[in-house]
XYZ file of C-alpha atoms in Angstrom:
576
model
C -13.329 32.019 -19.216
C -10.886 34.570 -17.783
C -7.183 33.085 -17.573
C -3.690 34.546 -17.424
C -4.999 37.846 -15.132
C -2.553 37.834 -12.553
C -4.528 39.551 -9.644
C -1.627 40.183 -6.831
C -3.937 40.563 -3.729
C -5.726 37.041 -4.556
C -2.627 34.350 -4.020
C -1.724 33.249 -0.458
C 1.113 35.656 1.475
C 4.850 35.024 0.459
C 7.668 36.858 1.122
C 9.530 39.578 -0.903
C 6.846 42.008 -2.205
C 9.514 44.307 -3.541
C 13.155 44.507 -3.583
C 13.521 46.438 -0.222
C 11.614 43.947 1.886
C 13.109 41.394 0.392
C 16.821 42.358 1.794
C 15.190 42.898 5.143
C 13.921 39.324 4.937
C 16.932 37.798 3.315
C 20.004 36.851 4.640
C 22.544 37.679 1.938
C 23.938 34.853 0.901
C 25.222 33.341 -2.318
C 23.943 29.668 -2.822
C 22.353 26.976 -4.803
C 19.507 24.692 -3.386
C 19.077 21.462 -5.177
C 15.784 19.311 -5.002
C 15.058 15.562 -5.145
C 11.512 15.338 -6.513
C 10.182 11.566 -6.199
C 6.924 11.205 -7.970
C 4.575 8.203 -8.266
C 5.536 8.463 -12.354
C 8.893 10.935 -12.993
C 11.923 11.214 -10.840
C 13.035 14.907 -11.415
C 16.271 17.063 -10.228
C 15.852 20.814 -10.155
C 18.211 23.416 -8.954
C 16.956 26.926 -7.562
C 18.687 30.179 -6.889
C 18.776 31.779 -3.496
C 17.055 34.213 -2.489
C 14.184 34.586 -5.607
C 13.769 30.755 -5.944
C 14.393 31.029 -9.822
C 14.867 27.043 -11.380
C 18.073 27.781 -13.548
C 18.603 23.781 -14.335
C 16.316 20.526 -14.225
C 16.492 16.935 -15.289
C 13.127 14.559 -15.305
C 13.093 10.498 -16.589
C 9.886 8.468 -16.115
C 9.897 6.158 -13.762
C 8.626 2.380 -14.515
C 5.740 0.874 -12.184
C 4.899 -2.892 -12.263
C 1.436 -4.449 -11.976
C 1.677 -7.700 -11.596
C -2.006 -8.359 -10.343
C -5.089 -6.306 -10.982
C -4.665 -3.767 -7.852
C -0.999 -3.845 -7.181
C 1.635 -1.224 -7.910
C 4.712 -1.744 -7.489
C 8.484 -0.127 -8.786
C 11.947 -0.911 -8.307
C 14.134 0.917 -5.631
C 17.275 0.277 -7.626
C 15.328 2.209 -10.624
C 14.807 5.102 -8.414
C 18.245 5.326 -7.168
C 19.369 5.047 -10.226
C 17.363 7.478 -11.981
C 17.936 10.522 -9.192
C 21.414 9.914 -9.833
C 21.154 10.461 -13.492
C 18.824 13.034 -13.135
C 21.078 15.009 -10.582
C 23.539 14.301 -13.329
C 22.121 15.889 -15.895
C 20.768 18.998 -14.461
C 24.526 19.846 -12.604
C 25.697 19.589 -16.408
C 23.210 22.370 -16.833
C 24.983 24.707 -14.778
C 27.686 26.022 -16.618
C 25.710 27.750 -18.866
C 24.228 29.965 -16.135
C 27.671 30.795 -15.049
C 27.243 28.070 -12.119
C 29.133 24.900 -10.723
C 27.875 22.098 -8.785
C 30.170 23.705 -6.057
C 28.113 25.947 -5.857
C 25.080 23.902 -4.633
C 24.771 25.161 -1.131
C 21.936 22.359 0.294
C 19.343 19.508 -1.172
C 16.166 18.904 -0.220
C 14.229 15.970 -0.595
C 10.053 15.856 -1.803
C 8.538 12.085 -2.416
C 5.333 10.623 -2.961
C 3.972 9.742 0.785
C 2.575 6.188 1.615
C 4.929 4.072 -0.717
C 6.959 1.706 1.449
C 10.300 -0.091 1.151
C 11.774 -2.823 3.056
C 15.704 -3.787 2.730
C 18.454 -5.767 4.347
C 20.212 -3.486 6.446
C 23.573 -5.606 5.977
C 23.028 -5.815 2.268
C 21.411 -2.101 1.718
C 19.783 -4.256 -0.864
C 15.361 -4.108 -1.546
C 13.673 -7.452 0.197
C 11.010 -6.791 -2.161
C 9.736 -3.933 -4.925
C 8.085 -0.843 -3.238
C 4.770 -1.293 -2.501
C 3.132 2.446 -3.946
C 0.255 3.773 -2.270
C -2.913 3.156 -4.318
C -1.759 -0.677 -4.051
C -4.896 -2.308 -2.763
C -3.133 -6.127 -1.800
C -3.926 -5.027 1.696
C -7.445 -5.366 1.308
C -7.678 -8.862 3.437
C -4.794 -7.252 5.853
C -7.122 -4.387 6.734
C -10.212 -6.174 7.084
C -8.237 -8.531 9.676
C -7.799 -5.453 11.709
C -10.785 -3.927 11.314
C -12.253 -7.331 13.236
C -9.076 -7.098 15.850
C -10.405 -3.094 16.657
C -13.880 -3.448 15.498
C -13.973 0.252 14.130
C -11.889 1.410 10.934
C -11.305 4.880 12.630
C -10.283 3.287 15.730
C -7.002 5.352 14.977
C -8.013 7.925 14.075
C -8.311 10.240 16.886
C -4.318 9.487 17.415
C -3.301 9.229 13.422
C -5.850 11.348 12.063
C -6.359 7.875 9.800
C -8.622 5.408 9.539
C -7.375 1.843 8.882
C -6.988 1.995 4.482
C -4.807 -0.116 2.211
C -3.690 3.426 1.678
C -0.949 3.452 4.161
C 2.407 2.378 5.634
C 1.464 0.387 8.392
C -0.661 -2.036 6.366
C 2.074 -2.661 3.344
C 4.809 -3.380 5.837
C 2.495 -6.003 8.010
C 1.443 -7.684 4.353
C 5.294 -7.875 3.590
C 5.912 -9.347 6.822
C 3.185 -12.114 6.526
C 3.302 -12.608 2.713
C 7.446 -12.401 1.989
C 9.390 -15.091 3.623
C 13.017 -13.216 3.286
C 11.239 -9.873 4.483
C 9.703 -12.316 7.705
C 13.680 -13.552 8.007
C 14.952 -10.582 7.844
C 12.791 -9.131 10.678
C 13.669 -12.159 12.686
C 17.387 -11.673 12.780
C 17.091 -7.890 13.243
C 18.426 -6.675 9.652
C 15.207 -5.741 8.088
C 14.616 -1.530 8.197
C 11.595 -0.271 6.656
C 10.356 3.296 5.409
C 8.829 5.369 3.095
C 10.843 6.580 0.032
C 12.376 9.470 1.460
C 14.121 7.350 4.284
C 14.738 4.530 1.715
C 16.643 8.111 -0.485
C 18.282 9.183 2.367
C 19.704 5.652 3.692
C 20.929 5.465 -0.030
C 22.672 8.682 -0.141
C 24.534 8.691 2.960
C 25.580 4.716 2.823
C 23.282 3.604 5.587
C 24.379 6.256 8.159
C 21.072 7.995 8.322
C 17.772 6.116 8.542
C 15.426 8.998 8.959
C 12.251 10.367 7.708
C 10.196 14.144 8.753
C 6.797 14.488 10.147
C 5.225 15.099 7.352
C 6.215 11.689 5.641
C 5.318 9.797 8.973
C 2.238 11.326 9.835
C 0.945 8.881 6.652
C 2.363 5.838 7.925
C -0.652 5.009 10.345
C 2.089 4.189 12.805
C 2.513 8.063 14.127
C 0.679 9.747 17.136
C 0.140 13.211 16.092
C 0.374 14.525 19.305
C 4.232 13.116 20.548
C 5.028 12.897 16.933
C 6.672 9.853 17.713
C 5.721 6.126 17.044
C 3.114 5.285 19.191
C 3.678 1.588 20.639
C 0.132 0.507 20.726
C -0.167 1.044 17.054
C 3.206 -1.396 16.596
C 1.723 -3.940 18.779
C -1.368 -3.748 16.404
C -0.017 -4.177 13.330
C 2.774 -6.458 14.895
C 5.829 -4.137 13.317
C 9.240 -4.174 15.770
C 10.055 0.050 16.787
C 14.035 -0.757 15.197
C 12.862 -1.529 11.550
C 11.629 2.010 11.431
C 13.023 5.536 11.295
C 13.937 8.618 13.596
C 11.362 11.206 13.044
C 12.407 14.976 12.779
C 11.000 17.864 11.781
C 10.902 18.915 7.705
C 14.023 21.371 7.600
C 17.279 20.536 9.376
C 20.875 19.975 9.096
C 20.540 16.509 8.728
C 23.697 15.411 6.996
C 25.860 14.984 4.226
C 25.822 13.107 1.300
C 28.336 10.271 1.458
C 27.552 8.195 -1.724
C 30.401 7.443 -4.091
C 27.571 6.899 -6.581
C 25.933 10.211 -6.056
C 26.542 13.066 -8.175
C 25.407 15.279 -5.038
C 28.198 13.573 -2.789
C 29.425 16.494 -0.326
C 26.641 18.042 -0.430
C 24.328 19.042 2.970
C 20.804 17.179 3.253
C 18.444 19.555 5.060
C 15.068 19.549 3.827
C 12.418 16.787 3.931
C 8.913 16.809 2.872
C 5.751 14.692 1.562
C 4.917 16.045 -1.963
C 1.827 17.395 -1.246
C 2.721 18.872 1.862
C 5.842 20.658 -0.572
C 3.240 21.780 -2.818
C 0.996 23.625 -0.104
C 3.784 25.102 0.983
C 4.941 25.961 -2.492
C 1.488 27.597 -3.216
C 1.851 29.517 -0.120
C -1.013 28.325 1.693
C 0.230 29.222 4.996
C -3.157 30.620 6.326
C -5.719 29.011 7.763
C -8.553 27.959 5.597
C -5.972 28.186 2.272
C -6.515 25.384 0.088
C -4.834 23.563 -2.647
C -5.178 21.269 -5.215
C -2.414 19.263 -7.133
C -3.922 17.450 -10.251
C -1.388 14.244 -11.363
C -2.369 11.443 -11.681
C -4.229 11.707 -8.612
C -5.375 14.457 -7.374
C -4.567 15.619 -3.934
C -6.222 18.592 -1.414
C -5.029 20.260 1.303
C -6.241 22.434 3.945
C -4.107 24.342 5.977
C -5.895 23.812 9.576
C -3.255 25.875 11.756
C -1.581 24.771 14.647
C -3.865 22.437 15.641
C -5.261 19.348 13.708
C -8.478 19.092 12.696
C -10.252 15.506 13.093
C -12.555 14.530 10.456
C -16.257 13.487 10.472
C -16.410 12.889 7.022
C -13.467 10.448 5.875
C -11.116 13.460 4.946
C -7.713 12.805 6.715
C -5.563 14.798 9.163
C -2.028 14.995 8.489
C 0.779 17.460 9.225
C 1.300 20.435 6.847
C 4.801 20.961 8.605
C 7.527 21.567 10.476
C 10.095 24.194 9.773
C 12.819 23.127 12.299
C 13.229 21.444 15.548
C 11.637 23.979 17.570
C 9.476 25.498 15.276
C 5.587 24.919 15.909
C 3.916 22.008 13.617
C 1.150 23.285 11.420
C -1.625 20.755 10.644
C -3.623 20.131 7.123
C -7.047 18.619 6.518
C -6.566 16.285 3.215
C -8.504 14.351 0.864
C -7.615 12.086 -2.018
C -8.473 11.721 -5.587
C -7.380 8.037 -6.389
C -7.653 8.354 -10.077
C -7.296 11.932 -11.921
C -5.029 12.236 -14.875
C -4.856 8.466 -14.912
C -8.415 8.196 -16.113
C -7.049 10.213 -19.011
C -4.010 7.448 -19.400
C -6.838 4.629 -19.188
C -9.089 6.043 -22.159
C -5.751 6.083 -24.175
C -3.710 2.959 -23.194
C -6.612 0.659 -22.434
C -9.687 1.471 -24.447
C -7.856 3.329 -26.771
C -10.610 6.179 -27.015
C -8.294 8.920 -26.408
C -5.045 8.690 -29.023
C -3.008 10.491 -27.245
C -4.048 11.854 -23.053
C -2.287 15.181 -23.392
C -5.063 15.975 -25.989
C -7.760 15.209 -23.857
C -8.845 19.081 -24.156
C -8.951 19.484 -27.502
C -10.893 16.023 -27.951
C -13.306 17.276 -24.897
C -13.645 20.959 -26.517
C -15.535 19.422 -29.795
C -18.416 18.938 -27.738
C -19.814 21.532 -25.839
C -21.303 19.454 -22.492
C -20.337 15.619 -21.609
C -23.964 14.875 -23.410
C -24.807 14.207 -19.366
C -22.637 11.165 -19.434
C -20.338 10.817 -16.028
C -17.648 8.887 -15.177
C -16.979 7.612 -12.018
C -13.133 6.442 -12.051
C -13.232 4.102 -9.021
C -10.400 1.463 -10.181
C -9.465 0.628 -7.165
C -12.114 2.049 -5.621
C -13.107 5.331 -3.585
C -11.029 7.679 -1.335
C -12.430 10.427 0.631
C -14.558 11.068 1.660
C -16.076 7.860 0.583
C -13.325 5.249 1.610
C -15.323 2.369 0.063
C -13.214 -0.306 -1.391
C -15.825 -2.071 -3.278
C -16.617 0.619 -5.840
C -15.612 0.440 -9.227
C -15.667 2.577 -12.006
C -18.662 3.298 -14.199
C -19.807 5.171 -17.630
C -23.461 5.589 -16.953
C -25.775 8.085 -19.130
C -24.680 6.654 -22.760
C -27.057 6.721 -25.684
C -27.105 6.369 -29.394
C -25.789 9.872 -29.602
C -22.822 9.460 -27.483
C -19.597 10.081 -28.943
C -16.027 9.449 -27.718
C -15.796 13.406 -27.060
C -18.358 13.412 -24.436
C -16.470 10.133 -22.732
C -13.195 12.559 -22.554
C -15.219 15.209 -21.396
C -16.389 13.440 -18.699
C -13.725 12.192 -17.596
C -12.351 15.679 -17.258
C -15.002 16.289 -15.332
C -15.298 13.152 -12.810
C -11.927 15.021 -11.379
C -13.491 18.220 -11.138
C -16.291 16.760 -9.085
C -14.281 14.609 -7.085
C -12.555 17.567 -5.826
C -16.281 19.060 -5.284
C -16.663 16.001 -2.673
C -13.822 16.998 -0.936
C -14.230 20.592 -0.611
C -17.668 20.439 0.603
C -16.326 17.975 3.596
C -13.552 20.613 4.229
C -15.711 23.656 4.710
C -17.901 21.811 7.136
C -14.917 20.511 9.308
C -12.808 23.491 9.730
C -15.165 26.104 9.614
C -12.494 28.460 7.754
C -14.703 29.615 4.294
C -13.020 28.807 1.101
C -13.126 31.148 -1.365
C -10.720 29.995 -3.286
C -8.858 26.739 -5.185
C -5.103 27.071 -5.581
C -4.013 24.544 -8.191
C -0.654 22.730 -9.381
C -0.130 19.770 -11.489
C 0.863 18.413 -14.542
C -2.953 18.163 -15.661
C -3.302 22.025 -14.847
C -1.998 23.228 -18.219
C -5.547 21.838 -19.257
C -7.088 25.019 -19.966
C -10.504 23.233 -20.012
C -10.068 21.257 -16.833
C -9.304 24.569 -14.881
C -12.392 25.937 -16.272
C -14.632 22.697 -15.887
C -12.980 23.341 -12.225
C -14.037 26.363 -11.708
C -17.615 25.962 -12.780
C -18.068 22.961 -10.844
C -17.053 24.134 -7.212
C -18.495 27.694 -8.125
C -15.211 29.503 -6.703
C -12.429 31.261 -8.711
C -9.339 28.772 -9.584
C -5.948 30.351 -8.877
C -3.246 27.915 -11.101
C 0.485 29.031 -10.509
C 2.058 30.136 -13.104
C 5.160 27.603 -11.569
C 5.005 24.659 -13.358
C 5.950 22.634 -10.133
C 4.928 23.863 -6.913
C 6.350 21.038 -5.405
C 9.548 20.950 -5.737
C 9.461 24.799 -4.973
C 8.011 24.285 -1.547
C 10.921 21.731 -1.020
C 13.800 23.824 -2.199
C 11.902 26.842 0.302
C 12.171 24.084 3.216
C 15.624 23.322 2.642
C 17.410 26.623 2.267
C 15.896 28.211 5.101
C 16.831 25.497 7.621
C 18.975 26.847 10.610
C 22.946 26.128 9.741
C 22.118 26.991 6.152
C 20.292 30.317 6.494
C 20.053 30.745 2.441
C 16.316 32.521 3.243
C 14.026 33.405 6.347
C 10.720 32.495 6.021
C 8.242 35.000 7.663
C 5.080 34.196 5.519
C 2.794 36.270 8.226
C 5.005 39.632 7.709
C 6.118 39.199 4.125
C 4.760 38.874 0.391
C 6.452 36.960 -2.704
C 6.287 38.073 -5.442
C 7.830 35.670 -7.680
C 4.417 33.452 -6.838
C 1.968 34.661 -9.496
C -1.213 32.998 -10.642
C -3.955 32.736 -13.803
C -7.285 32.432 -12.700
C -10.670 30.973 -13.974
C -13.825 32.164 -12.954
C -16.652 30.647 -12.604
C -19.394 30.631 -15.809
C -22.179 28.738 -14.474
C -25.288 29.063 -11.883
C -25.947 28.192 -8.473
C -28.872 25.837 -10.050
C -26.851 23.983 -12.878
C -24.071 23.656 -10.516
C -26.788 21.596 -7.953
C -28.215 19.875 -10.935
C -24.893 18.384 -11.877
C -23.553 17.636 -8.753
C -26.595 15.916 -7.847
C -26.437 13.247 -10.999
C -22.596 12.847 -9.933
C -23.830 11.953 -6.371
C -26.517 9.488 -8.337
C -23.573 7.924 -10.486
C -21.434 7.384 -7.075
C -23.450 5.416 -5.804
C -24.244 3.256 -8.466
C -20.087 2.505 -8.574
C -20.588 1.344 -4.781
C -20.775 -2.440 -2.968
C -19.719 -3.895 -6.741
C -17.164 -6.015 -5.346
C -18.472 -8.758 -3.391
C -16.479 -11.693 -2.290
C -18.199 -15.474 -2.725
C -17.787 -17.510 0.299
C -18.579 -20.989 0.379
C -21.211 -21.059 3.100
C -24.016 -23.343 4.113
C -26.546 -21.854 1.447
C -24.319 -22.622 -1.240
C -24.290 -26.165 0.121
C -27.895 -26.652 0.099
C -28.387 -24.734 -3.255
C -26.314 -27.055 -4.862
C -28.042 -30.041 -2.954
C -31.267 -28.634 -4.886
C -29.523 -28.149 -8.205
C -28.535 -31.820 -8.321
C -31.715 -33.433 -6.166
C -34.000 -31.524 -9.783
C -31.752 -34.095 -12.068
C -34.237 -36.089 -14.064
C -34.678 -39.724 -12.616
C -33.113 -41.311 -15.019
C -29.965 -39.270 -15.374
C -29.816 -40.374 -11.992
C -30.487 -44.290 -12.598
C -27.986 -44.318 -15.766
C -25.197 -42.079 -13.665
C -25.651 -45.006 -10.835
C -25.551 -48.002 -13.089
C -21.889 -47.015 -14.675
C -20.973 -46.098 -11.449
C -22.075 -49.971 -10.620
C -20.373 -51.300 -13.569
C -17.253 -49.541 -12.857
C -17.191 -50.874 -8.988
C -17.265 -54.507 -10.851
C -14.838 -54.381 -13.197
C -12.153 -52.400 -10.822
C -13.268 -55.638 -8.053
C -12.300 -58.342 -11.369
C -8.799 -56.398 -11.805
């Protein structure tokens, strides 16, 4: 293993190689920039210093999710309000210390987890229902009903860069409509407004005077065109969703208001940055070049291609979404992507469910006692298989257990089921956009896994590159926000500059080009062994005629004692 080498010609371009460029680059100019950082599990406030990006304060709480049926996820938008309030709270408290005020805070930025929808009464600024989050799979029967409408799941796709998935927007706001009588009364007397949770964030913050979202956000709601980057009316006429529920689409970093909330800590303040969380993180990583990758390993894991200026359309079930857009005017920059459904919470499953793993954050000391998996895999498919697979009746499997199989090599293969997952996706990525990939950046929670990075880079065969920044996300946001035009706290000029607050450890590969095949090709094996498990039982004309046989095999004189009581019966109900 070689880790914690920074090598400074390996990362992706940033600004500010040394102090001189960086006041060429920089517009001199004292400021905070504050972040909003939405995850699918914490809700987290960080503030940054202008112009080196340095986090001086931050505030995190966990956020709750509900599952009330195998499949569904759902949380509460109060919580979340809630929560960034406290959390904004908190860190501002922070800033005293570094001889700061929340005066001081020159702009906010918002990053969210992409897909999630929220419906609420426009009069009432009150939630119709609990967010739907985007591994819910209740949509299952909604997108088979418009599969049959369009008879191809990638009917879309060469407008959305989608296929049709439970995955996405358009699909949890058509279920909400048909399943949620006071969302389906809402939308009748024209109060309902939907979005994902950056609009539902930003509706919240400036009492219902913006109802917004950026590209990057609606480019995942199955309801964009990629080319007008507006909504595309045949798509609402498909999924039967009226133009006024939704929001105006900009680009990621604008002037887009202020903060109006009596509730908000942040009330004041300028709103001028927008962005999905994993587009925030590729830009955080600096993959600004074509062909630069990333990884972000949370609970799911998440990769991104940057494609250019022009989107790539996939062959192979990876998806194309925008990368972004740094102001009205500026060109939007495109991003092949595929998704890991299950990553980190595999780990949370072999802890909270089967109770193999006492505590997840140990996994790598539990995985190091063994020194292979013992060639047991693990195919996480809970709710089944993203890209590039995109089957919804695969489940998960443990396959390759024997008598000497011990809990270590379960953990250990877990580890690994995310390192080949993110094998899969590569793989599809280097055949659609041509660009070679020599290279894995990586962010995440789950990256201060030593082993994992390792596992990582021995699977895919390519040196890993994990930021030293704990949270590439919210980095990329706070970037996004500060240099948008009216607040001018940066200029971004990735293609002349260098940063050099962006360093890396790396992980090289230990392994061969023939274990590497070997391995991958029993994880390809244990795939598809996880596939076509669900299958639904429909009452059909078989069935009928099975059961016809099952009963017509009765011995005779079941048959003649069933049909005498049945006689007897008739009598005594006539005598009554």
């Amino acid at each position: 293993m070689t880790e914690g080498k920074n090598l400074p010609h390996s990362s992706a371009d940033v600004p500010f190689r040394s102090k001189e460029l960086r006041k060429q680059s920089l517009i001199q100019h004292t400021g905070l920039v504050g972040v909003i950082d939405e995850g699918t599990k914490t809700i987290g406030f960080s503030i940054y210093t202008t112009p080196d990006f340095k986090e001086i304060a931050a505030h995190r709480v966990e956020l709750s999710v509900i599952t009330p049926q195998d499949g569904w996820y759902e949380q509460d938008p109060l919580e979340m309000m809630a929560s960034i309030n406290k959390c904004a709270e908190e860190a501002i408290k922070q800033l005293p210390e570094q001889g700061f005020s929340a005066s001081d805070i020159a702009t906010v930025g918002i990053t969210n987890q992409r897909e999630t929808t929220i419906v609420w009464d426009a009069v009432t600024g009150k939630p119709l229902y609990n967010a739907l989050l985007w591994k819910d799979i209740r949509t299952s029967t909604t997108v088979e009903q418009i599969v049959a409408k369009v008879q191809d799941p990638n009917h879309f796709r060469s407008s959305t860069g989608l296929p049709i998935s439970t995955y996405f927007s358009a699909l949890k706001i058509r279920w909400l409509r048909d399943n949620v009588p006071e969302v389906r009364q809402a939308i009748r007397e024209r109060r309902c407004k939907a979005g994902t949770v950056d609009t539902w964030i930003v509706w919240n913050l400036t009492n219902g005077a913006l109802h917004i979202t950026d590209v990057t956000n609606a480019s995942r709601t199955l309801l964009m065109n990629l080319e007008t980057q507006s909504w595309d009316p045949v798509l609402l006429k498909t999924f039967g969703i009226k133009e006024d529920m939704l929001p105006s689409i900009h680009s990621c970093s604008e002037v887009f208001g202020k903060i109006t909330s009596e509730r908000s800590p942040l009330r004041g303040m300028t709103l001028s940055g927008i962005m999905g969380n994993q587009q925030a993180s590729l830009l955080g990583q600096m993959c600004v070049k074509p062909g630069q990758t990333k990884n972000t390993y949370r609970s799911g894991c998440f990769l991104l291609c940057n494609t250019g200026d022009k989107p790539v359309f996939s062959r192979h079930g990876l998806l194309t979404t925008v990368a972004y857009k740094l102001g009205p005017q500026a060109p939007t920059i495109y991003a092949i992507e595929g998704a890991v459904s299950v990553a980190g919470h595999a780990l949370s499953w072999l802890q909270t469910k089967v109770r193999i793993l006492p505590d997840s954050r140990d996994a790598e000391k539990y995985a190091e006692m063994v020194p292979t998996s013992g060639d047991v895999y693990f195919v996480p498919a809970f709710t089944g298989l993203y890209a590039p697979y995109w089957k919804q009746n695969a489940r998960g499997i443990i396959i390759g257990l024997t008598q000497f199989t011990r809990k270590n090599h379960i953990v250990r293969a877990a580890l690994e089921s995310i390192c080949f997952q993110t094998r899969d996706i590569l793989e599809c990525m280097h055949q659609e956009c041509g660009y070679e990939i020599n290279k894995l950046h990586a962010d995440g929670k789950l990256t201060t896994n030593n082993l994992l990075m390792q596992l990582q880079a021995d699977t895919i065969g390519l040196p890993v590159f994990r930021s030293q920044l704990m949270d590439s996300t919210a980095f990329g946001a706070a970037m996004c926000a500060a240099q948008a035009e009216g607040v001018n706290l940066c200029q971004f000029e990735p293609e002349k500059r260098y940063y050099e607050n962006v360093h890396y450890d790396t992980f090289l590969a230990t392994t061969t080009d023939v274990e590497r095949k070997e391995r991958y090709g029993k994880w390809k094996r244990a795939v598809e062994r996880s596939l076509g498990w669900v299958i639904k039982q429909k009452k059909t004309r078989e069935h009928t005629e099975e059961n016809y046989r099952m009963l017509s095999s009765l011995p005779a004189s079941i048959f003649l004692i069933s049909s005498f009581a049945m006689l007897v019966h008739s009598l005594s109900a006539a005598g009554h």
